[in-house]
Tab-separated table of C-alpha atoms and ligand atoms in Angstrom:
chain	number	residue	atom	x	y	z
A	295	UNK	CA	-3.250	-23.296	-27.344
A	296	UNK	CA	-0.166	-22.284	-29.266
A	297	UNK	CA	0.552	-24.391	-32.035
A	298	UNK	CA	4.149	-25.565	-29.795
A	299	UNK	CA	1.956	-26.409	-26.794
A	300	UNK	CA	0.052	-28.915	-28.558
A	301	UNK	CA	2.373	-30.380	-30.834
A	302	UNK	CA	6.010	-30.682	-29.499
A	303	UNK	CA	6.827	-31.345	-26.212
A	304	UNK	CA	9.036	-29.271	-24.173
A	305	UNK	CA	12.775	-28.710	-24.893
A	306	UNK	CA	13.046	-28.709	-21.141
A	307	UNK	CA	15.358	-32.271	-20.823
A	308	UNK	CA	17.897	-31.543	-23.480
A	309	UNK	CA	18.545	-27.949	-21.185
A	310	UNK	CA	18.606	-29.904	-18.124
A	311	UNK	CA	20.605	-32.569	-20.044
A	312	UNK	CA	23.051	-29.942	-21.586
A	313	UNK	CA	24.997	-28.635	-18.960
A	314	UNK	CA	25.803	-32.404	-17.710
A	315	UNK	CA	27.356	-33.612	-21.284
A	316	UNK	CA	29.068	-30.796	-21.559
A	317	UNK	CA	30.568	-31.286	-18.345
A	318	UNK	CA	31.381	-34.906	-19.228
A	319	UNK	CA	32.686	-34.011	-22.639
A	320	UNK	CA	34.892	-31.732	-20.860
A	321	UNK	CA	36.253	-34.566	-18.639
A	322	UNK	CA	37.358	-36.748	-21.429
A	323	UNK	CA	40.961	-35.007	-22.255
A	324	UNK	CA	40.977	-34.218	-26.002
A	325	UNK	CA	43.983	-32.510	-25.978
A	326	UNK	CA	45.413	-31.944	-29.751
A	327	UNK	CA	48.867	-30.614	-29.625
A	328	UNK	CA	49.179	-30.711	-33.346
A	329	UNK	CA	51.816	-33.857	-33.262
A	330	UNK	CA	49.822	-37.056	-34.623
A	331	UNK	CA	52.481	-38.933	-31.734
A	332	UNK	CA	50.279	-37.091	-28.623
A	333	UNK	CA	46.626	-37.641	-29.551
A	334	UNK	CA	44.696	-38.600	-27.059
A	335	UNK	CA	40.841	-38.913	-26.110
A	336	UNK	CA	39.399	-38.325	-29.358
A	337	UNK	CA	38.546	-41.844	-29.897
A	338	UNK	CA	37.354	-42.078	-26.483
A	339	UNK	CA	35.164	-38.978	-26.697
A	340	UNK	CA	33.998	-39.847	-29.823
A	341	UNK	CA	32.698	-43.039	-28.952
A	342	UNK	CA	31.092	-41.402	-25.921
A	343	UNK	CA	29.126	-39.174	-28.493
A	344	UNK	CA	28.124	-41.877	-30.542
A	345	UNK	CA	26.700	-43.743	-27.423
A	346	UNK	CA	24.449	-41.021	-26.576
A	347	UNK	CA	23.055	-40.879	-30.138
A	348	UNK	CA	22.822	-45.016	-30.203
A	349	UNK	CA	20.733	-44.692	-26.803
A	350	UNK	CA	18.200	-43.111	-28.470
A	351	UNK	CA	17.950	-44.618	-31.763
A	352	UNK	CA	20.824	-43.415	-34.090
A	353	UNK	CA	22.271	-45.480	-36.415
A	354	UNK	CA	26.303	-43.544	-36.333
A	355	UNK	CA	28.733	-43.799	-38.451
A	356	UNK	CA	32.002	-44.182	-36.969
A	357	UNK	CA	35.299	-43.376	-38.761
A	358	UNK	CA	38.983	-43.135	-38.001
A	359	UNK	CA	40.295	-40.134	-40.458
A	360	UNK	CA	43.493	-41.488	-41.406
A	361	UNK	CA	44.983	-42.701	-38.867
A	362	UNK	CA	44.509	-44.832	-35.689
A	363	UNK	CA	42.136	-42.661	-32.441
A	364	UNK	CA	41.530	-39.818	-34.898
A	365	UNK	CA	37.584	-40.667	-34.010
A	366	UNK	CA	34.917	-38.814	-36.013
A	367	UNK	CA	30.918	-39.565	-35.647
A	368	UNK	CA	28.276	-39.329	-38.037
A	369	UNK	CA	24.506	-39.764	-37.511
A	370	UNK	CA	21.469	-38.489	-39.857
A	371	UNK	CA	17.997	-37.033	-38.909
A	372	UNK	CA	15.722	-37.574	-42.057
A	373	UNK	CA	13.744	-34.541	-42.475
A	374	UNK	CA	10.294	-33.873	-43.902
A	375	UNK	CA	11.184	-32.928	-47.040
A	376	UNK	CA	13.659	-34.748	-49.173
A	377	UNK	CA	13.514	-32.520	-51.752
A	378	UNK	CA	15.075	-30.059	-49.895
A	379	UNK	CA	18.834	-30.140	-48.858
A	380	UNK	CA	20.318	-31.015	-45.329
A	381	UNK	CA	21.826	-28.891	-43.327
A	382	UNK	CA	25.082	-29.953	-41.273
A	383	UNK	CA	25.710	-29.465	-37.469
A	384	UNK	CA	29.413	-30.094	-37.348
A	385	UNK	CA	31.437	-29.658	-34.300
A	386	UNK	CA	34.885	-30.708	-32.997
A	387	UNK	CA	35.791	-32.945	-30.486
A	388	UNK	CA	39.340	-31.619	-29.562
A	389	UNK	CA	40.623	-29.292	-27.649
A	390	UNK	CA	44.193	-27.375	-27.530
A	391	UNK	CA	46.097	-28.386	-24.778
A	392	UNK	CA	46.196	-26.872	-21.097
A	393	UNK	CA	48.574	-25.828	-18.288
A	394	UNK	CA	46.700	-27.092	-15.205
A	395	UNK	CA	49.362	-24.955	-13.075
A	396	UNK	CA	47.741	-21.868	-14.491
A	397	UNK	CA	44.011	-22.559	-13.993
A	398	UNK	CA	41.723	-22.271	-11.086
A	399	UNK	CA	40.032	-25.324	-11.304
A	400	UNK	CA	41.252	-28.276	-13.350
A	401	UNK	CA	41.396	-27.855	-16.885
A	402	UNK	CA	39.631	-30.982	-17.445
A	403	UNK	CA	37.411	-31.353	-14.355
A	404	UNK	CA	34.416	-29.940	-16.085
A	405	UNK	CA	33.548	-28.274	-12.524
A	406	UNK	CA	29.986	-26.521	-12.811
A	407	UNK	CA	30.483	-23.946	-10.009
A	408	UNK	CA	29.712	-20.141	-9.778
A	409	UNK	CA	26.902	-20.831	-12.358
A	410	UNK	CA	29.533	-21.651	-15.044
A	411	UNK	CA	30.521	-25.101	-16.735
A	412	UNK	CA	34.523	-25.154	-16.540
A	413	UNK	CA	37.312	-26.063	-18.343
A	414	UNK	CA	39.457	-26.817	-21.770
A	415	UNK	CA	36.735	-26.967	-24.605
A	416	UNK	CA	34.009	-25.353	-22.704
A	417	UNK	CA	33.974	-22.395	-25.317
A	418	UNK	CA	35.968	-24.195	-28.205
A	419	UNK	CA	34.075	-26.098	-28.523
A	420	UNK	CA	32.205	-28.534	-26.173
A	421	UNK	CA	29.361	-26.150	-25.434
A	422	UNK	CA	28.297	-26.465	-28.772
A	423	UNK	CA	28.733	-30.133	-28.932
A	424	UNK	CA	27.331	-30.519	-26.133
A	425	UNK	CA	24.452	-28.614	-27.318
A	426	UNK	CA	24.031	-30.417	-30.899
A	427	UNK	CA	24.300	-33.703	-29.311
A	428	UNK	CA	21.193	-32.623	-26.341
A	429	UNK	CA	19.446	-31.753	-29.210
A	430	UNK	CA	20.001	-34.502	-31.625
A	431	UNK	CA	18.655	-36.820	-28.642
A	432	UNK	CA	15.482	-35.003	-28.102
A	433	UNK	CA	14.875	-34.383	-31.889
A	434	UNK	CA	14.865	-38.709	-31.681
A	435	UNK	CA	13.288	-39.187	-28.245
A	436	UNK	CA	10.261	-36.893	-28.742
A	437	UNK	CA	9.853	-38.185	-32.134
A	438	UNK	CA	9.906	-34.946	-33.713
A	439	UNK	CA	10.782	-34.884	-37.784
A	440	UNK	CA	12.157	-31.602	-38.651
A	441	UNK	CA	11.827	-30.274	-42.139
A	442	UNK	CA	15.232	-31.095	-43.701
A	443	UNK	CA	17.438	-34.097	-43.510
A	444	UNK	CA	20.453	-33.155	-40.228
A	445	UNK	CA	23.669	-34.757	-40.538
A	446	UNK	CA	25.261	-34.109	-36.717
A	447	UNK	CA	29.345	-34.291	-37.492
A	448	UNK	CA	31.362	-34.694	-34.164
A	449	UNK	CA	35.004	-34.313	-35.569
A	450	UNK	CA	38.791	-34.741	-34.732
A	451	UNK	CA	41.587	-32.159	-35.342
A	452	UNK	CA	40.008	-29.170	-35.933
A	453	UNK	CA	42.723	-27.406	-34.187
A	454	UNK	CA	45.562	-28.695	-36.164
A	455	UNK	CA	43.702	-28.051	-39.265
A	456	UNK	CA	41.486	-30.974	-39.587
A	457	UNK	CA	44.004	-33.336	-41.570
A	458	UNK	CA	42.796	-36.074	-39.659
A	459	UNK	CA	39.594	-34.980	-39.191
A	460	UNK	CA	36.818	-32.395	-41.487
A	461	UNK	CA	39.413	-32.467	-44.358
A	462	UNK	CA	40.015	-35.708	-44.320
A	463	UNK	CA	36.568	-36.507	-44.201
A	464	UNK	CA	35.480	-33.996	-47.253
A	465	UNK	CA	38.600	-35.767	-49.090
A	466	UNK	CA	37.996	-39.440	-48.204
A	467	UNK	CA	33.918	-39.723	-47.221
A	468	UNK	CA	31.930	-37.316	-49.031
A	469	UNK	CA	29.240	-39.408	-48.984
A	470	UNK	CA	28.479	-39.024	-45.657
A	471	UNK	CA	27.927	-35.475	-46.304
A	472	UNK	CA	25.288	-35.986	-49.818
A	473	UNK	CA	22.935	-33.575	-49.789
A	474	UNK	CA	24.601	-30.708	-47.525
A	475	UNK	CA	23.701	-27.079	-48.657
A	476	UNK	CA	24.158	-25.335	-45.378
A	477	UNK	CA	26.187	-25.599	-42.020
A	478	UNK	CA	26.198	-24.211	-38.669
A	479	UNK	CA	29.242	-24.647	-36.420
A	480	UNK	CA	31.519	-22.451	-33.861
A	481	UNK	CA	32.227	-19.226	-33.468
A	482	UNK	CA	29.039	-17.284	-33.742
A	483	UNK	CA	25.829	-16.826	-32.341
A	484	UNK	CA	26.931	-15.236	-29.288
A	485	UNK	CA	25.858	-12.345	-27.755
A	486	UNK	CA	27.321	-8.538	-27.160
A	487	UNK	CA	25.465	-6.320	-25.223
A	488	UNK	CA	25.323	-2.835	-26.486
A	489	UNK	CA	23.384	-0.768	-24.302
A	490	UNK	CA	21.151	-1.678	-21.609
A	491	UNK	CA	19.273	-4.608	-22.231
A	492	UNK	CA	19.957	-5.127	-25.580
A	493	UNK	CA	21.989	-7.278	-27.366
A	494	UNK	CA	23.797	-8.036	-30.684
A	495	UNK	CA	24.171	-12.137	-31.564
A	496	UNK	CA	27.123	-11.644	-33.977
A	497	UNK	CA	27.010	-14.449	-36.420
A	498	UNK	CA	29.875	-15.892	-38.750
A	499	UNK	CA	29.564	-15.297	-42.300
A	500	UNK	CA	33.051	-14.916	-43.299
A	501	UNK	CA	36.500	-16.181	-42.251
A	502	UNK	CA	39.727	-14.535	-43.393
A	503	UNK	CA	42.424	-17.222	-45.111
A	504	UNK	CA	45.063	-19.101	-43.815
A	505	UNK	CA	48.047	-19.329	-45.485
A	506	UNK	CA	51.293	-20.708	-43.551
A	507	UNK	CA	54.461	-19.721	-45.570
A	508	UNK	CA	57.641	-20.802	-44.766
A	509	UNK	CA	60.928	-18.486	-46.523
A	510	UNK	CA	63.650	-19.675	-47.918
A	511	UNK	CA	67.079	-17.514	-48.223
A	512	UNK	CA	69.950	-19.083	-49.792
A	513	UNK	CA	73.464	-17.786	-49.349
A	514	UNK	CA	77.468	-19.210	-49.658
A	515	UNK	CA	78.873	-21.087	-46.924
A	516	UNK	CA	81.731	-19.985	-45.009
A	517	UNK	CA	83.928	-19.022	-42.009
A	518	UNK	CA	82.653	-16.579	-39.027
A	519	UNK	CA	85.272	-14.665	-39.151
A	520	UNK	CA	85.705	-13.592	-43.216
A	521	UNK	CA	83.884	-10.533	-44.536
A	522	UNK	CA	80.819	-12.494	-46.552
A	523	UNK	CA	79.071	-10.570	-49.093
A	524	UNK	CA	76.338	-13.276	-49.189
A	525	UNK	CA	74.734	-14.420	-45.998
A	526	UNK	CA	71.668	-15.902	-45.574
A	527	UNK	CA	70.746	-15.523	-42.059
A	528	UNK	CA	71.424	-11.260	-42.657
A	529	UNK	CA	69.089	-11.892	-46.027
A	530	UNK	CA	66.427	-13.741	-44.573
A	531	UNK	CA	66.283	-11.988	-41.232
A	532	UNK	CA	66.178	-8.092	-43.373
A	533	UNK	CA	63.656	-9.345	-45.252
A	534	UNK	CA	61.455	-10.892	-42.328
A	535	UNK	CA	61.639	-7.706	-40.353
A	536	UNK	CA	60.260	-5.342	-43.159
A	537	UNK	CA	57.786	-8.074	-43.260
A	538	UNK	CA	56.907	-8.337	-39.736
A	539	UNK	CA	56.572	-4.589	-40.010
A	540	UNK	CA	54.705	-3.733	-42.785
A	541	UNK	CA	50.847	-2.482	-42.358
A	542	UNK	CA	48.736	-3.890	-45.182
A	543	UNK	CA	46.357	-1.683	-46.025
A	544	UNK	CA	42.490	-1.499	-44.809
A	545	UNK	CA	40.063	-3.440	-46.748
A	546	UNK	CA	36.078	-3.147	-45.890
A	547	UNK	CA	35.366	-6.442	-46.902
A	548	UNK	CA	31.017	-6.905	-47.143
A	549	UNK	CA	30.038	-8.488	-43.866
A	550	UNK	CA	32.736	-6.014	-41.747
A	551	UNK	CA	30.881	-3.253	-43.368
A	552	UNK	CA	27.389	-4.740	-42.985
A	553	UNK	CA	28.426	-5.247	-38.876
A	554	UNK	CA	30.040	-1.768	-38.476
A	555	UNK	CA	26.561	-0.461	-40.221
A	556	UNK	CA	24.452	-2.381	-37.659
A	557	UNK	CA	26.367	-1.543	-34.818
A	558	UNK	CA	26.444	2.230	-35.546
A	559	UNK	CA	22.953	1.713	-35.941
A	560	UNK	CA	22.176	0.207	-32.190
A	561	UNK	CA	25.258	2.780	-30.517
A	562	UNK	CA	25.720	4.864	-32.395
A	563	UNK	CA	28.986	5.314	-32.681
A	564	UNK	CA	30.601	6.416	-36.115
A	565	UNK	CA	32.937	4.713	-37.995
A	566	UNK	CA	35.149	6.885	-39.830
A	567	UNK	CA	36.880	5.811	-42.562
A	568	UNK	CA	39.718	7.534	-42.238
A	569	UNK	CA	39.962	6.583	-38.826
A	570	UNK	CA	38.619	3.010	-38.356
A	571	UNK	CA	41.089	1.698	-35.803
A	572	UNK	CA	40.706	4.701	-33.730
A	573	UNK	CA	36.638	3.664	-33.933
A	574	UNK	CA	36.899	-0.093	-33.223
A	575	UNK	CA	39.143	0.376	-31.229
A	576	UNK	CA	35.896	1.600	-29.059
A	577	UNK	CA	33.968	-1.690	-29.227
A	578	UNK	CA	35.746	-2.967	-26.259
A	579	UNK	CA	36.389	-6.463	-25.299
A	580	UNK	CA	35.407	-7.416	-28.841
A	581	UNK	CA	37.625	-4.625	-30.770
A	582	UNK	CA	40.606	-7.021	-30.918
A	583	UNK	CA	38.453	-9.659	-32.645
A	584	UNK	CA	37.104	-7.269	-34.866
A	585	UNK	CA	40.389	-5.104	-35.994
A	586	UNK	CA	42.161	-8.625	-37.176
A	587	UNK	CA	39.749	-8.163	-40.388
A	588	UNK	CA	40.236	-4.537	-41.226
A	589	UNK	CA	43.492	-6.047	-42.993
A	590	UNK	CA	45.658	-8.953	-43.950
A	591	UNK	CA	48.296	-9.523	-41.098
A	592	UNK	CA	51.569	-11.398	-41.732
A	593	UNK	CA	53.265	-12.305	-38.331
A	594	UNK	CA	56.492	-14.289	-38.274
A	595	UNK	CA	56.555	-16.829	-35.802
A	596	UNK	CA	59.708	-19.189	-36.397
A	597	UNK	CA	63.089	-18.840	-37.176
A	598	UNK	CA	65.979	-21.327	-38.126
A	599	UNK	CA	68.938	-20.965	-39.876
A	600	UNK	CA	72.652	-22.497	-38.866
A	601	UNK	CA	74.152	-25.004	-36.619
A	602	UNK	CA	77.185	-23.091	-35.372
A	603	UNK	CA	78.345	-20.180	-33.656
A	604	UNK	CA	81.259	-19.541	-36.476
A	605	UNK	CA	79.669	-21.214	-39.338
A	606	UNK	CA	78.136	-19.392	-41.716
A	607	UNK	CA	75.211	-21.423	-42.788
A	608	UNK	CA	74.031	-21.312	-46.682
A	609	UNK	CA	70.352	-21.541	-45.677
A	610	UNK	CA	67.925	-19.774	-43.426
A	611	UNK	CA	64.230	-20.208	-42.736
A	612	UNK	CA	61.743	-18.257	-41.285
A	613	UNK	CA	57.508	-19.004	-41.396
A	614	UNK	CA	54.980	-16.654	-41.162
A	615	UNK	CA	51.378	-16.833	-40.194
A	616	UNK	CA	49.483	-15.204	-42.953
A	617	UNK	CA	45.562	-14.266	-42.555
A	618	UNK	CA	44.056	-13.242	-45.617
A	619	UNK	CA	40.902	-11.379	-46.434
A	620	UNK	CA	38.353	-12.773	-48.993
A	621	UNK	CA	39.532	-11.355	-52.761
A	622	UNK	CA	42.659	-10.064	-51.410
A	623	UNK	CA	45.117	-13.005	-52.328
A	624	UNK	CA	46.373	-11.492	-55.743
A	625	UNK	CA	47.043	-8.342	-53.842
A	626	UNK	CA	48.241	-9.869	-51.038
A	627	UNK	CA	51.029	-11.515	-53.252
A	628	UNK	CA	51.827	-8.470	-55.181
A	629	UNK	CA	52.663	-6.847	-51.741
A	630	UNK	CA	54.746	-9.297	-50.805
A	631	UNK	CA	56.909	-9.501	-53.867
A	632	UNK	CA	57.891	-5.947	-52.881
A	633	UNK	CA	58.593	-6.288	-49.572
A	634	UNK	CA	60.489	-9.680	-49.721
A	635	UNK	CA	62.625	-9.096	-52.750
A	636	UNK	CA	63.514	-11.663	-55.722
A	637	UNK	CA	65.964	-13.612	-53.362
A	638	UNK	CA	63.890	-14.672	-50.720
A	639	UNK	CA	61.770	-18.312	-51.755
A	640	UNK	CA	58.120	-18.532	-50.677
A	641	UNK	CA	56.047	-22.132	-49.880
A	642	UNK	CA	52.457	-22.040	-48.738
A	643	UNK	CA	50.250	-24.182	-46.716
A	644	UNK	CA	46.847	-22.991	-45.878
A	645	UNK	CA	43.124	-22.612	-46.204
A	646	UNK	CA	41.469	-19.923	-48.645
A	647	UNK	CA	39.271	-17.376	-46.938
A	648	UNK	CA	35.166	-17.703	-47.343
A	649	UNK	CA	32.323	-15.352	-46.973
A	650	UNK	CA	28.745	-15.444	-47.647
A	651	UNK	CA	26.040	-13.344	-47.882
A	652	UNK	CA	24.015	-12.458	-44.151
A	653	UNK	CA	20.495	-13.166	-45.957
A	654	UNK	CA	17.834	-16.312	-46.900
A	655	UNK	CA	15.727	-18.342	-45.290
A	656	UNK	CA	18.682	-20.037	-43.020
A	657	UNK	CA	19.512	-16.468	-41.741
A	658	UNK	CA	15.914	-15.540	-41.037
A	659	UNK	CA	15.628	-18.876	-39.278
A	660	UNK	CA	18.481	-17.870	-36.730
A	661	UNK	CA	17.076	-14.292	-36.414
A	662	UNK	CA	13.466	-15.111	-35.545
A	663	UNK	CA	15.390	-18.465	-33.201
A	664	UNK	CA	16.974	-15.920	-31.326
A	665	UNK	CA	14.834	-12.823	-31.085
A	666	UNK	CA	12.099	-15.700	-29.598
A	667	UNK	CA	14.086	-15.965	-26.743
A	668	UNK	CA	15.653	-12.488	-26.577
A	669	UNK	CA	13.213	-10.063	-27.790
A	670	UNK	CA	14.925	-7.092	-28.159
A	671	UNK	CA	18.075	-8.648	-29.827
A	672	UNK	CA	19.303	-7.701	-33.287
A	673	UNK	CA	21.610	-10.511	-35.219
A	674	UNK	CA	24.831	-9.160	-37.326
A	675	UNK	CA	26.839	-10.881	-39.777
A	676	UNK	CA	30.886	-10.431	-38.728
A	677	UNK	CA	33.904	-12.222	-39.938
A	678	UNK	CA	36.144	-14.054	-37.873
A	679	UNK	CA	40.267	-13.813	-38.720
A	680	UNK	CA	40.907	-17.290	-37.930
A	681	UNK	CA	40.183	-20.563	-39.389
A	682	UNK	CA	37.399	-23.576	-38.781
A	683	UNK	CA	36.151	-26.645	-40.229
A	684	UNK	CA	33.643	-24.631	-42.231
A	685	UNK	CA	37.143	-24.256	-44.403
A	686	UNK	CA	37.043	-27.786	-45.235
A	687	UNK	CA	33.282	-28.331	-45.534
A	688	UNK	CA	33.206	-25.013	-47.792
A	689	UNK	CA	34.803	-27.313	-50.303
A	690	UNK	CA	31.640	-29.455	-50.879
A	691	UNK	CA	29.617	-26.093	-51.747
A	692	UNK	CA	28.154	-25.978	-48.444
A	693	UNK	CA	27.495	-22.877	-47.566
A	694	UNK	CA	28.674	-22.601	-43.572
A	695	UNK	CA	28.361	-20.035	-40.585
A	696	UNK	CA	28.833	-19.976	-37.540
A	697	UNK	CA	26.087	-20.459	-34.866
A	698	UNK	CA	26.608	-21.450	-31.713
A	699	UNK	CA	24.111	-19.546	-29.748
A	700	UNK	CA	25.056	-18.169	-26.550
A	701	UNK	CA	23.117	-15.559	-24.526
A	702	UNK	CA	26.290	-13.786	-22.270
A	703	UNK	CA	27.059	-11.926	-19.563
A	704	UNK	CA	27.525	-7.897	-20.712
A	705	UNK	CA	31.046	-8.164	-18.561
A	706	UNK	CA	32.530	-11.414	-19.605
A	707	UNK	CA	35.323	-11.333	-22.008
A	708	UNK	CA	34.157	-14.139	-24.350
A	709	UNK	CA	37.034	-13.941	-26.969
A	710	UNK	CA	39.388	-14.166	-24.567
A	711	UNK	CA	38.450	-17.423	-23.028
A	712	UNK	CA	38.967	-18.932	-26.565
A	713	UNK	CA	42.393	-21.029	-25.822
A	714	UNK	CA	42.632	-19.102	-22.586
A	715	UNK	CA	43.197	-20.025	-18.967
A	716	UNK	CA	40.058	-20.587	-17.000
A	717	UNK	CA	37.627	-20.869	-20.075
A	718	UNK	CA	34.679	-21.324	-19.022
A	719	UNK	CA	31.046	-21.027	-20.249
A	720	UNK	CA	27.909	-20.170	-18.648
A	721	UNK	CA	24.891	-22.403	-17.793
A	722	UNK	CA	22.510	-19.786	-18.389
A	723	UNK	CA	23.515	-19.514	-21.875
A	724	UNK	CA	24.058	-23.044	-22.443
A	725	UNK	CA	20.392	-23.385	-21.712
A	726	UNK	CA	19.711	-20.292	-23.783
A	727	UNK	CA	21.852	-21.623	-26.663
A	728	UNK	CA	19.817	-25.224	-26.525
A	729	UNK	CA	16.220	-23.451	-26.536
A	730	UNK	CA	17.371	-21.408	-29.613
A	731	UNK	CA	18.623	-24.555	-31.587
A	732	UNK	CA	16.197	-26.631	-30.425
A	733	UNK	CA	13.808	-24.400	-32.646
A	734	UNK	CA	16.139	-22.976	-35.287
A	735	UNK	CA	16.410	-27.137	-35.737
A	736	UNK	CA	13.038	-27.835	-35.975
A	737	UNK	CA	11.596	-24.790	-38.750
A	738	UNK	CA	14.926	-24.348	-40.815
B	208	ZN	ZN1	37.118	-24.422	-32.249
């Protein structure tokens, strides 16, 4: 009798249980539009999470982050071993908003049909709530202690930046967090398939910054219809388009290299330096994902300057979405300063980049979670070029990836259901995803 057999009982009701919570997490609208005015459903959904961990013997924590619905949940699983420090399961409880005219089922029915649990949040990031929570319940139902202390984090605003929600929280209730050394959230753990059979869980070691800047040009004032030297809309808009243009150059950050290395490995295909586009650009549905952290990117994405058609107006504005790779903000800057010129004023807003290291114990744990259920799989470290809470959490020295285990079909195009119409998620790799937790959870 195998040591599992004996000991710990199935995992078998948190998969049945998995697919339904999701489902019902789905059906509580969430929707975060990035005004504080529109909130909706976060309270409600977080109170729905806290339930579920209350029925089963959780004491929760339950805390508005700043202002009134912005609902976050806390709950603790004392481990084993309190010498050793906890690891956080953080997840967030809002979604970004939906078009219901452009879906084929309702965007927040949570329909399971065609084998697939439907709807806004079911990749971003309900599945993985949903998972977290099945498990939390069945870590406390079967009375099963694993060997660390878990804090489970159910958050608001995560896609607004977490103000009122995982920053907030790291700014305002540390506390709650004492003890955290590692975190596993979205974004990784999912599956590509790479030949026939066999599969590559890509997990999230490294996210490129954020950094929101907002230009400033400032010119004289004056009539439409005078020759003006000095206008600020014709500054501003020069200095945007060389911007918007220019191609910073190709950085191999660590954990890009270490997945191009592993993926030549299992295909391979070659990736030549002096053609890396041309190579990625070969990876398929997941080339997209993968060439937005060859290089910082600096898209302009607003505009505003004047308030009449004959006025000339003495400022104009533009922002632009900056993503940053890890060590390249210096550079990044000193780029800039060329391209934009000494007239044009710079603000930032943002989150600095992170990246770890794809080795230790915590890594070995999601390998040998994974390969148990998926023999021939091989896990890879990649870096995702947008932001998460792990930004926020990174703060308090935890050291955070991202994975949320999925098992998916080789066809589906999984990066593209991220903020998507009709994202959906399978129940096959829900179930997959909760086996995988359930004992990366219990031997981390
Ligand atoms: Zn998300």
């Amino acid at each position: 009798m195998t040591e599992r057999a004996r000991d710990i009982p199935d995992t078998g009701v948190a998969e049945e249980e998995v697919v339904g919570l999701a489902s019902e997490l789905i059906r509580i609208d969430t929707t975060n539009t990035g005004d504080p005015e529109t909130v909706v459903g976060e309270r409600a959904a977080a109170e729905y999470v806290a339930a579920k961990l209350a029925e089963v013997g959780y004491e929760t924590t339950y805390v508005e982050s700043g202002a009134p619905g912005r609902g976050n949940v806390v709950a603790r699983l004392a481990g084993s071993d309190p010498g050793r420090g906890a690891l956080l399961v953080h997840g967030h409880l809002d979604v970004v908003p939906a078009d219901a005219s452009e879906w084929s089922v309702h965007p927040f029915s949570g329909a399971v049909q065609d084998g697939y649990v439907w709807g806004r949040g079911a990749v971003d990031m309900k599945d993985m709530v949903a998972m977290s929570l099945a498990l939390a319940r069945r870590l406390k139902r079967d009375g099963i202690t694993p060997k660390r202390d878990i804090i489970f984090a159910f958050l608001a605003d995560e896609e607004a930046g977490g103000h009122y929600g995982a920053q907030w929280l790291v700014e305002n209730r540390p506390d709650l967090f004492e003890g955290a050394t590692e975190a596993i959230s979205e974004v990784g753990g999912f599956s590509i398939t790479v030949k026939d059979g066999v599969r590559a869980y890509l997990i999230e070691t490294a996210e490129k910054g954020i950094a929101w800047m907002t230009l400033r040009v400032r010119g004289r004032a004056g009539h439409g219809s005078m020759i003006h030297e000095d206008n600020a809309v014709t500054k501003l808009t020069e200095a945007v388009a060389r911007l918007g243009r220019h191609r910073f150059p190709l950085v191999l950050t660590d954990s890009v290299r270490e997945f191009l290395a592993g993926i030549s490995e299992l295909t391979g295909i070659q990736f030549e330096e002096d053609d890396l586009e041309g190579s990625v650009a070969k990876l398929g549905n997941i080339a997209r994902m993968i060439g937005a952290t060859l290089r910082d990117t600096a898209n302009p994405t607003m505009l505003n300057a004047g308030y009449k058609s004959n006025v000339i107006p003495s400022l104009a504005e533009a922002t632009v979405d900056c993503r940053i790779l890890p060590g390249r903000q210096e550079a990044f800057e000193r780029e800039l300063d060329e391209i934009l010129g000494p007239d044009v004023e710079r603000e930032w807003v943002g989150l600095p980049p992170l990246e770890t290291t794809f080795d230790g114990p915590l890594v070995d744990h999601m390998t040998a979670s994974i390969i148990a259920e998926d023999p021939a799989a091989k896990t890879l470290p990649y870096m995702l070029s947008g932001g998460t809470d792990a930004k926020s959490f990174a703060q308090l020295g935890i050291r955070c990836f991202g994975f949320a285990p999925l098992q998916l079909p080789a066809d589906l195009d999984f990066s593209a259901l991220f903020h998507g119409v009709d994202e959906r998620v399978p129940v096959d790799a829900l179930k997959f995803g909760t086996r995988v937790l359930d004992r990366f959870l219990r031997n981390c």
